[in-house]
Tab-separated table of C-alpha atoms and ligand atoms in Angstrom:
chain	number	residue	atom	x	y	z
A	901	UNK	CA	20.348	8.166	54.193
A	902	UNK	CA	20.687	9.013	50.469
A	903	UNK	CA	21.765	12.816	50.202
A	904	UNK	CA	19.823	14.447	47.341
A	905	UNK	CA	21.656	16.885	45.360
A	906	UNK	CA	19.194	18.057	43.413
A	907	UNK	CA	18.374	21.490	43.236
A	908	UNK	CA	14.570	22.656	41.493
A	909	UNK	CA	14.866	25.751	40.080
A	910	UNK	CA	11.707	27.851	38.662
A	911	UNK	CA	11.575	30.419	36.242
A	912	UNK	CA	11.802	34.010	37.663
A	913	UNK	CA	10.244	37.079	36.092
A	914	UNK	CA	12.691	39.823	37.735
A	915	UNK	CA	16.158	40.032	39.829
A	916	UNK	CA	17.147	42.299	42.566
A	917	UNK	CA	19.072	42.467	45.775
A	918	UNK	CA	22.191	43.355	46.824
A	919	UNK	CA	25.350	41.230	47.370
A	920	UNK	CA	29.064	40.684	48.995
A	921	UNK	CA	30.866	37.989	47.590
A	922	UNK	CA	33.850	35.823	49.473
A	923	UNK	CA	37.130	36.999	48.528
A	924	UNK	CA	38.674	36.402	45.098
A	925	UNK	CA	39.660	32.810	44.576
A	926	UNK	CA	42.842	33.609	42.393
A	927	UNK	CA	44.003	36.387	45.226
A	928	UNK	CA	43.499	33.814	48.274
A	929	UNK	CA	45.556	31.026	46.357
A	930	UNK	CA	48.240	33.856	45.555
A	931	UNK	CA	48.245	35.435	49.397
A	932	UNK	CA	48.268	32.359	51.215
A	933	UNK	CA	51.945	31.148	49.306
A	934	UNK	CA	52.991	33.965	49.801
A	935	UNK	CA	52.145	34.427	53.330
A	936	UNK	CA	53.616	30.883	53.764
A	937	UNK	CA	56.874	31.817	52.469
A	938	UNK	CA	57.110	34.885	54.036
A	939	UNK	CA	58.756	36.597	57.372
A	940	UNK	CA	55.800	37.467	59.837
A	941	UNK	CA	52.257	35.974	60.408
A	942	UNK	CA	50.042	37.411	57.747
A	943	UNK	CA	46.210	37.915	58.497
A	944	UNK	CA	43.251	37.717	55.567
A	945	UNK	CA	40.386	38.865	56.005
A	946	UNK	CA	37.224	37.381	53.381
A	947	UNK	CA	39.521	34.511	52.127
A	948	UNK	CA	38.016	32.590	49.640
A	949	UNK	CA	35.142	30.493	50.953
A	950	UNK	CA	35.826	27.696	47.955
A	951	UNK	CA	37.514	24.239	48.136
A	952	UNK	CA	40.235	24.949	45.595
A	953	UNK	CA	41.659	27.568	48.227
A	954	UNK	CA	41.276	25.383	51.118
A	955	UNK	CA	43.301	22.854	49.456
A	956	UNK	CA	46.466	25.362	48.911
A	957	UNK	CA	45.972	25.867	52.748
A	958	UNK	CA	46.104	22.146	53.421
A	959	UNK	CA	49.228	21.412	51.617
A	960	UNK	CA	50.933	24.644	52.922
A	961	UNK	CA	50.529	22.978	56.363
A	962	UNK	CA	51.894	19.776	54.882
A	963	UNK	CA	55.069	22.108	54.128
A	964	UNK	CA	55.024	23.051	57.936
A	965	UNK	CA	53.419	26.210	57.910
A	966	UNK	CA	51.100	26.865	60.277
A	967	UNK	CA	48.090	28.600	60.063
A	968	UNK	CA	44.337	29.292	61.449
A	969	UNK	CA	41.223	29.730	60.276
A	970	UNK	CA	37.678	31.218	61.873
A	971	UNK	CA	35.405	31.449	59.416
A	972	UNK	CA	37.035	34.024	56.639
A	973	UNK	CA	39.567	34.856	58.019
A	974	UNK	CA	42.885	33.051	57.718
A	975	UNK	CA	46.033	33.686	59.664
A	976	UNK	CA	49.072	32.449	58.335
A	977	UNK	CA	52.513	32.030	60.613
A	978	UNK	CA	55.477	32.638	57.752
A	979	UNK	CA	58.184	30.284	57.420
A	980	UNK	CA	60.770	32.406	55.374
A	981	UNK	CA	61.866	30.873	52.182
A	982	UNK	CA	62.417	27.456	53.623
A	983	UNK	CA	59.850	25.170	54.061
A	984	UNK	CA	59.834	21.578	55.627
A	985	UNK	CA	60.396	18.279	53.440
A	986	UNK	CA	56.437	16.779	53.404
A	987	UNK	CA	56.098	12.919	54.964
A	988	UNK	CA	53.203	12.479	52.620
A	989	UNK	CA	51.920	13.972	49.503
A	990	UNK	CA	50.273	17.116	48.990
A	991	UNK	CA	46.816	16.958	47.686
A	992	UNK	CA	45.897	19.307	45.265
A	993	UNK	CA	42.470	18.142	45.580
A	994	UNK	CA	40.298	19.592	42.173
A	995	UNK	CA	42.822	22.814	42.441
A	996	UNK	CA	44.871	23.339	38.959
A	997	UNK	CA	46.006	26.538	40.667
A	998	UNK	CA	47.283	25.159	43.096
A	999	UNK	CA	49.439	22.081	41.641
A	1000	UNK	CA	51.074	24.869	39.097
A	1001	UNK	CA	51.551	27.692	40.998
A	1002	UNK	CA	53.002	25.624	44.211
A	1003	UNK	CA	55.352	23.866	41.343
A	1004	UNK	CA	57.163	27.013	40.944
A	1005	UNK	CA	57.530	27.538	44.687
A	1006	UNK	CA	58.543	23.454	45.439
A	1007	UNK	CA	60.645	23.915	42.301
A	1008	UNK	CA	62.922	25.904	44.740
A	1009	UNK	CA	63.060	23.897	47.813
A	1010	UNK	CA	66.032	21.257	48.705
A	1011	UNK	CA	63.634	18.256	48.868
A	1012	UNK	CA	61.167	15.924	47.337
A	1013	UNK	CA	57.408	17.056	46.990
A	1014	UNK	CA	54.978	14.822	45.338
A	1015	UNK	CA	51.717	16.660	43.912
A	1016	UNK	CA	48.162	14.879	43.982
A	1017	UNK	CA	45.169	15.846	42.554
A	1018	UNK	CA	41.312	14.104	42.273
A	1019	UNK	CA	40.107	12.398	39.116
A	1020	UNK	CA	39.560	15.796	36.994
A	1021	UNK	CA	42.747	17.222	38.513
A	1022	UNK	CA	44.732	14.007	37.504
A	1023	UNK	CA	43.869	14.609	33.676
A	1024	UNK	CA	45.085	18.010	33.098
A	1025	UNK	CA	47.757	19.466	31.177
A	1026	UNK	CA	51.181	20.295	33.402
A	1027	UNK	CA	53.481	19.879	30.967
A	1028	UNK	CA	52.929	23.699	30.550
A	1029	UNK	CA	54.894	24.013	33.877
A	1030	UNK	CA	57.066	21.437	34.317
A	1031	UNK	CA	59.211	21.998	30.794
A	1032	UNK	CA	59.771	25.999	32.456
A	1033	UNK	CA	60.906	24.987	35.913
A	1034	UNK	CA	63.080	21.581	34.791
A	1035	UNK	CA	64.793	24.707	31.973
A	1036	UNK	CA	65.253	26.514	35.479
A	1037	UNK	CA	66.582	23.116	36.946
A	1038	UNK	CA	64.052	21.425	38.954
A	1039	UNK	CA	63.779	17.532	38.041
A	1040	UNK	CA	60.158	16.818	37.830
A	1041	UNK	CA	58.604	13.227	37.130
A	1042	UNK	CA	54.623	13.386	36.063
A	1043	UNK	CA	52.434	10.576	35.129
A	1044	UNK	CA	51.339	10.443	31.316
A	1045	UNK	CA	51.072	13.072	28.673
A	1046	UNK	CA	52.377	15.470	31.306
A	1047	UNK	CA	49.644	14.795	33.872
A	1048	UNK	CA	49.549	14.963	37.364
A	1049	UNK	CA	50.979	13.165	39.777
A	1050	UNK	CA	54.060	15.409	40.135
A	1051	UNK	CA	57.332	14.231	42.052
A	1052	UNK	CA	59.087	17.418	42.012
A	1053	UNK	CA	62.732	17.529	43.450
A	1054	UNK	CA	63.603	21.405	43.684
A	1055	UNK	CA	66.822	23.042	44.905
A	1056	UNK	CA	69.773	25.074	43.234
A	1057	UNK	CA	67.416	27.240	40.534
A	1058	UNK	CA	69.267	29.619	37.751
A	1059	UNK	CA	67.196	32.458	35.948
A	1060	UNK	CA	65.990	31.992	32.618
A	1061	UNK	CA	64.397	33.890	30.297
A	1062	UNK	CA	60.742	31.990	29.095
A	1063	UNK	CA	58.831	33.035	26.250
A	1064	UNK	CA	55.218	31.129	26.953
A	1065	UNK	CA	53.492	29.514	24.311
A	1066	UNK	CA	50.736	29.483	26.069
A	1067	UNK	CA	49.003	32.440	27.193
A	1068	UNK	CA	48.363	30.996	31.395
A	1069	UNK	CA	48.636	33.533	34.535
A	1070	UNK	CA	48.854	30.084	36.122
A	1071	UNK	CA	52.595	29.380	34.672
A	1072	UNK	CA	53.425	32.949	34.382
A	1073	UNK	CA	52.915	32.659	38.013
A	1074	UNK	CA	54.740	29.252	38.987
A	1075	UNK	CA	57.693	30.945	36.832
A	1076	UNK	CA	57.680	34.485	38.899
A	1077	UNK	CA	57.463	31.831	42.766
A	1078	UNK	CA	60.711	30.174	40.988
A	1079	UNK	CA	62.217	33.096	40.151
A	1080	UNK	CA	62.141	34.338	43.322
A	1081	UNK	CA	64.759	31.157	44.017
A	1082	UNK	CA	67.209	31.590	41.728
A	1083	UNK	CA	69.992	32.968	41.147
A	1084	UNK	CA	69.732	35.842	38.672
A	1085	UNK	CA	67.179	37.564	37.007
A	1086	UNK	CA	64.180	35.318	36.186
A	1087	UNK	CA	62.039	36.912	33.619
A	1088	UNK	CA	58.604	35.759	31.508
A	1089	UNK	CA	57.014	37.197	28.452
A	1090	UNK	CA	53.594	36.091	27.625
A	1091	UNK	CA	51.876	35.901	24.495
A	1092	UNK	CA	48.641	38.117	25.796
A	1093	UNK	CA	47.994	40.245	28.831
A	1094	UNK	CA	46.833	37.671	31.397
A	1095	UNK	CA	45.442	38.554	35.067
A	1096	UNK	CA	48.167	40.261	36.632
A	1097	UNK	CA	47.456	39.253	40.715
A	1098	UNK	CA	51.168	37.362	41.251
A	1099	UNK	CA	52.795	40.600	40.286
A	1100	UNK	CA	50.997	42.917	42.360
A	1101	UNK	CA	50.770	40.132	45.306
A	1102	UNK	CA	54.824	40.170	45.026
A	1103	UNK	CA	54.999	43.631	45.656
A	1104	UNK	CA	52.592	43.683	48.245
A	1105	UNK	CA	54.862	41.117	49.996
A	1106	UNK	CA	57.567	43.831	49.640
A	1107	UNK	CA	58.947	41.602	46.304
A	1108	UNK	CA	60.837	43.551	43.961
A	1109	UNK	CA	59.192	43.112	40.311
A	1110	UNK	CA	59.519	44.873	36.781
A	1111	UNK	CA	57.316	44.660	34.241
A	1112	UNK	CA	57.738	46.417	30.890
A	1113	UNK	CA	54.846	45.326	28.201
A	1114	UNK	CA	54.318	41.639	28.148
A	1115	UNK	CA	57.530	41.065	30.184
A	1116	UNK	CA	57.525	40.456	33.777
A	1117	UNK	CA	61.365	40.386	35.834
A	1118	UNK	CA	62.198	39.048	39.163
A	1119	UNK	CA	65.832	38.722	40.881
A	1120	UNK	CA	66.409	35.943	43.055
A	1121	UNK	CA	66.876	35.903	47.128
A	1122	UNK	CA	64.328	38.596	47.527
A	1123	UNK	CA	62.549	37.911	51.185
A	1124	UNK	CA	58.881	38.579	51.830
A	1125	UNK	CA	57.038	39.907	54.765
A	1126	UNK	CA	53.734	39.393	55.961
A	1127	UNK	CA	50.821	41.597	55.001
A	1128	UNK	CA	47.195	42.160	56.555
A	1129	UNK	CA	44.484	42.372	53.733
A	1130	UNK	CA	40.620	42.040	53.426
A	1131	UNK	CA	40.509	40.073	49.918
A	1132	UNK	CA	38.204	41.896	47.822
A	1133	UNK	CA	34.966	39.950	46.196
A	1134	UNK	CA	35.617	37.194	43.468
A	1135	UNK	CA	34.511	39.032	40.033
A	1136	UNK	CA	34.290	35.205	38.317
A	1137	UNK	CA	31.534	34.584	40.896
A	1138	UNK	CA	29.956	37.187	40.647
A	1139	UNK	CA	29.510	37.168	36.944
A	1140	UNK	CA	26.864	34.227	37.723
A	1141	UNK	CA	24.496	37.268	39.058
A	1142	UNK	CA	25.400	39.798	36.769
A	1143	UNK	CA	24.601	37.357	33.959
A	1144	UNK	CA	21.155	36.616	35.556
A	1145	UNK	CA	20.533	40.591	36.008
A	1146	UNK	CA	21.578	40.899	32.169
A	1147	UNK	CA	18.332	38.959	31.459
A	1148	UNK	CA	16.029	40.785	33.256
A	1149	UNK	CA	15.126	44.232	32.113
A	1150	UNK	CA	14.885	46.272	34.838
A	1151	UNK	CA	16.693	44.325	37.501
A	1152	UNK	CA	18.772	45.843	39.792
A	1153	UNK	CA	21.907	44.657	41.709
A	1154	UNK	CA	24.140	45.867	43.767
A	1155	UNK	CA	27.591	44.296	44.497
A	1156	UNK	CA	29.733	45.772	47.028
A	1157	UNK	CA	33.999	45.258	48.093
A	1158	UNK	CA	34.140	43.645	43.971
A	1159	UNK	CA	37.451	42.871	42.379
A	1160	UNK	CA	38.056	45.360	39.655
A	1161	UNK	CA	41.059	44.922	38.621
A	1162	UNK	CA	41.337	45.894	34.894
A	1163	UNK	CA	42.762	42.557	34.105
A	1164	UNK	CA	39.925	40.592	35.025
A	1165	UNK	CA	37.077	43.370	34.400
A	1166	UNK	CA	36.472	42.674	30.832
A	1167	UNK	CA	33.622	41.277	31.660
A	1168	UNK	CA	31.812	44.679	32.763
A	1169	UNK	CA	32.936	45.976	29.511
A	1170	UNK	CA	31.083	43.792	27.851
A	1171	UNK	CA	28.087	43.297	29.738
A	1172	UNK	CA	27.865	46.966	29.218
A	1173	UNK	CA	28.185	46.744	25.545
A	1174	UNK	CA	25.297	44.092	25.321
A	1175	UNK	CA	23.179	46.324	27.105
A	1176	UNK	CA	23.330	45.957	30.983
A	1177	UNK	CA	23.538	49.480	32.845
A	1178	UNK	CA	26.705	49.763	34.609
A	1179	UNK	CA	28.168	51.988	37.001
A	1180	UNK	CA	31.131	52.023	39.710
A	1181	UNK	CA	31.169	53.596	42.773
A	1182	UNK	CA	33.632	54.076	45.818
A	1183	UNK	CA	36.607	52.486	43.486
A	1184	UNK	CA	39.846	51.954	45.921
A	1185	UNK	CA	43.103	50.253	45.845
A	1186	UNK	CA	43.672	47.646	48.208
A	1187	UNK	CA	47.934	46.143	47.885
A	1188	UNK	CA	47.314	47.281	44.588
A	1189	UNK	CA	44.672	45.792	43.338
A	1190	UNK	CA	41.390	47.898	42.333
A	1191	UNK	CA	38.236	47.086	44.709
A	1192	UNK	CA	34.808	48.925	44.189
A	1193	UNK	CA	31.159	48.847	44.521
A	1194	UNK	CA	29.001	47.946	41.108
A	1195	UNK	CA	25.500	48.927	40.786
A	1196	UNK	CA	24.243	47.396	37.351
A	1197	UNK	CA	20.500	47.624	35.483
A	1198	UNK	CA	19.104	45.395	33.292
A	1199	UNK	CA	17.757	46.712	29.964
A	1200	UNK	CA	17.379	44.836	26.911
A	1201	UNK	CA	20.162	42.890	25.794
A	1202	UNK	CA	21.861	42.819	22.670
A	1203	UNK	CA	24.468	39.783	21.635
A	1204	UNK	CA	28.100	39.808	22.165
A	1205	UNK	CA	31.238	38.166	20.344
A	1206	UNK	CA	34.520	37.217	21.938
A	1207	UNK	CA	37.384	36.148	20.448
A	1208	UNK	CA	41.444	36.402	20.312
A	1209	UNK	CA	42.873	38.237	23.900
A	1210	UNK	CA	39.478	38.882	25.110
A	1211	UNK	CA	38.348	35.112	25.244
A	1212	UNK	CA	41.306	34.290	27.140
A	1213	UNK	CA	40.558	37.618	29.604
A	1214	UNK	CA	37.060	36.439	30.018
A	1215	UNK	CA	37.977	32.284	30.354
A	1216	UNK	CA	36.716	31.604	33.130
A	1217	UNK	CA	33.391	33.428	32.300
A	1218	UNK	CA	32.571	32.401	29.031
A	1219	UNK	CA	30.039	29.513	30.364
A	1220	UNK	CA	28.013	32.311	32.122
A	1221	UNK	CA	28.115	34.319	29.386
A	1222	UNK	CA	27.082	31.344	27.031
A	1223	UNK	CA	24.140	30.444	29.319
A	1224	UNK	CA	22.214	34.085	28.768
A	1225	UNK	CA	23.202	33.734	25.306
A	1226	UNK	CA	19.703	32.200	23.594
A	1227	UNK	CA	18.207	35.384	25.418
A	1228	UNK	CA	19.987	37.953	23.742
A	1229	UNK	CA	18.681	39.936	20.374
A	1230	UNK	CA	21.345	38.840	18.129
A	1231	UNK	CA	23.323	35.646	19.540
A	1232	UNK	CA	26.813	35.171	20.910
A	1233	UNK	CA	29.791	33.715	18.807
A	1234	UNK	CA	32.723	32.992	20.557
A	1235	UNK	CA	35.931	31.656	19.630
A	1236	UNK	CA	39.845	30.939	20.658
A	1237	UNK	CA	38.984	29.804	23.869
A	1238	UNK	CA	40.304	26.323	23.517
A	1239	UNK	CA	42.040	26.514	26.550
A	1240	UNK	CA	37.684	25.914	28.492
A	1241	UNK	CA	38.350	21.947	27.111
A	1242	UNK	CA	41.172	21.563	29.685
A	1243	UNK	CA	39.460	22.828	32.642
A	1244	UNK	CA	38.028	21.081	35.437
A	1245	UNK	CA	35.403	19.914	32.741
A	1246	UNK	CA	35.180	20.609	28.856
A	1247	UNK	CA	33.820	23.163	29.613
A	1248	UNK	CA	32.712	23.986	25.434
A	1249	UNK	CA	31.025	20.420	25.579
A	1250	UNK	CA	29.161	20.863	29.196
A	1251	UNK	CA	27.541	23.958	28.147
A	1252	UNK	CA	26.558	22.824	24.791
A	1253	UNK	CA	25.171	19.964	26.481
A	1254	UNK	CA	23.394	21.954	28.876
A	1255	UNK	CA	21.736	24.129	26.336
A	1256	UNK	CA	20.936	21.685	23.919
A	1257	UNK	CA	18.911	19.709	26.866
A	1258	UNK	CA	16.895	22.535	27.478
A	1259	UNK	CA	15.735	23.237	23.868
A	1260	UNK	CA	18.304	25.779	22.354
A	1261	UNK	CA	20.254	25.605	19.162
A	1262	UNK	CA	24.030	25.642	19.697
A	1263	UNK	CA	26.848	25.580	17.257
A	1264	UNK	CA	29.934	23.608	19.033
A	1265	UNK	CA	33.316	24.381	17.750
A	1266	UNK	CA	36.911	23.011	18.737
A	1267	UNK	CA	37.564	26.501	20.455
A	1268	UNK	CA	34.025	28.021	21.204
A	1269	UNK	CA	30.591	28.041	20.189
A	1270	UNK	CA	27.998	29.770	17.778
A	1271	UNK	CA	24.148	30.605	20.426
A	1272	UNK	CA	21.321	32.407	18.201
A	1273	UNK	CA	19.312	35.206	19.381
A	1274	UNK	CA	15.905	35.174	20.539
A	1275	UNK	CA	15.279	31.646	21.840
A	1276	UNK	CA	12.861	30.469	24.434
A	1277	UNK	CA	14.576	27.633	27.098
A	1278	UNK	CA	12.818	25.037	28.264
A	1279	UNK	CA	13.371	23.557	31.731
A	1280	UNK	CA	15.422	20.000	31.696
B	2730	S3P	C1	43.872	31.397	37.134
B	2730	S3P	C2	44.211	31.431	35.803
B	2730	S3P	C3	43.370	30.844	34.762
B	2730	S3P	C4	41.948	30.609	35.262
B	2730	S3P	C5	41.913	29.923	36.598
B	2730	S3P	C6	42.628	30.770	37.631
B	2730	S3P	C7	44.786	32.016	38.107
B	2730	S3P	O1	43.931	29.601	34.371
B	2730	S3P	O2	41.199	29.884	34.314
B	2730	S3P	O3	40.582	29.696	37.028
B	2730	S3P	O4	44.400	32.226	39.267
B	2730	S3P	O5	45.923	32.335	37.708
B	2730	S3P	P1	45.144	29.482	33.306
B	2730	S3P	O6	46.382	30.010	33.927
B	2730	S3P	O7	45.225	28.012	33.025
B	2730	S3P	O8	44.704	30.268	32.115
């Protein structure tokens, strides 16, 4: 039998309902390396429900930690710093979190790792790690240009200081996992505030960690102990429903247990400044990190433009954003967000694409894209 993956969608006329999202994607790859490499069994509740996270899982067990899963919940047996030499490689399956930020650890470990991705995986940039950790000195092998596969032989690691060039909570983070391996004080300065979960997983874990401005400081031969959490809702997803409220004046939606952390909640800023009614209720603080309930209204939306810091805060929603774009007042410009071409997909060319096919006028440029107001889509 054929499977058809096809999906029909029809036009709606309003949006309402209330929601609960599985746990934060970038929280469940952070907790689940830590919880490997940490003293105690650690138990998550709403772990991320996606494939990326499942693959971190997969090639922790490769590394000999053990763990179990019902449903959510995950349950992960710490090994302590040391983890076991892997007989075969670890598959990083589509997950670009998952091949950096487990760099950083393996760049710390007395053996050999080698790092495997899928086709999309296999063509992005990890030169962005690999110079950082072989400074730190890891000896890393990677196919070309940089790209995946990885053969990463870790051990003895000394502290550097790294200024990034690139503004990446991905490397930031495969930096601070090293750190934590070396001797001396590792720190990292990066060029823009990016989301902040590594640091505030760290502490959680009982990690020592200082961060003054842009810089972030770990010493070596900390240990970590297990933690019990309940992630809190993944704020990227849900920016998929809050962009199809946004459209609809009058909607209403509800989104209970959401991420809120103020490094990844830009996008309720501006949401709010195009129009959509926002409010947040029952805000707490869960391993520090900020979790609430969001109650938003649609009313009539005006445009938006992103650019410098607050494209790369918003990265990862920028194609939601784009897709309501045609369907504000005034249009959407955004720009410096280069970084969308080297994701899983262009992802600057796949909405453009999209858009075009369904009747709007789109402006492509290297690092963003010009929408116009007031356009009518057409189904494609
Ligand atoms: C992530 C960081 C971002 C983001 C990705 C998840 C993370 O990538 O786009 O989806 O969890 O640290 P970069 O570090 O490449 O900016």
């Amino acid at each position: 039998m054929t499977q058809d993956r096809s999906v029909v969608i029809r036009p709606a006329r309003n949006f309402a309902g209330a929601l609960q999202l599985p746990g934060d994607k970038s929280i469940s790859h952070r907790y689940a390396m830590l919880g490997g490499i940490a003293h105690g069994t650690s138990r998550l509740d709403n772990f991320s429900s996606g494939a990326d996270c499942a693959s971190t899982l997969q090639c922790l067990r490769t590394l000999g930690v053990e763990w179990e899963r019902e449903q959510n919940r995950v349950v992960i047996h710490g090994c302590g710093a040391s983890l076991t030499a892997p007989a075969e490689a670890l598959d990083c399956g589509n997950s670009g979190s998952t091949m950096r930020m487990l760099s950083g650890i393996l760049a710390g470990q007395p053996f050999i790792s080698k790092l495997v991705g899928d086709e999309s995986l296999s063509r992005r940039p990890m030169a962005r790690v690999i110079a950082p950790l072989e400074s730190m000195g890891a000896r890393i092998t990677a196919g070309e240009g940089g790209r995946p596969p990885l053969s990463i032989s870790g051990g003895k690691l000394k502290a550097i200081h790294y200024d990034m060039p690139i503004a990446s909570a991905q490397v930031k983070s495969a930096m601070l996992f090293a750190g934590l391996f070396a001797e001396g004080e590792t720190r990292v300065t990066e060029p823009l505030r990016t989301r902040d979960h590594t640091e505030l997983a760290l502490r959680a874990f009982g990690a020592e960690i200082h961060k003054d401005g842009l810089t972030s400081a770990i010493r070596g031969g900390q240990s970590l102990r297990a933690i019990e959490a309940t992630i809190p809702g993944d704020l990227s997803s849900a920016a998929f429903f809050l962009c199809a409220a946004a459209l609809f004046p009058g909607s209403q939606l509800v989104v209970s247990s959401l991420l809120m952390n103020p490094t990844r909640a830009l996008l309720l800023d501006v949401l709010a400044a195009a129009g959509l009614g926002v409010s947040v209720t029952q805000l707490e603080e869960h391993h520090g990190e900020l979790v609430g309930s969001l109650q938003v209204e649609g009313r009539k939306l005006k445009g938006l433009s992103l650019a410098g810091g607050d494209a790369a805060a918003l990265i990862d929603e920028i194609p939601a954003l784009a897709a309501i774009a045609p369907y504000t007042s005034d249009g959407t410009e955004i720009r410096d967000a280069r970084e969308l071409r080297v994701k899983e997909s262009d992802r600057i060319a796949a909405v453009a694409a999209n858009l075009r096919k369904m009747g709007a006028t789109v402006e492509e440029f290297d690092d963003g894209l010009r929408i116009p107001g007031g356009q009518q889509l057409h189904g494609s």
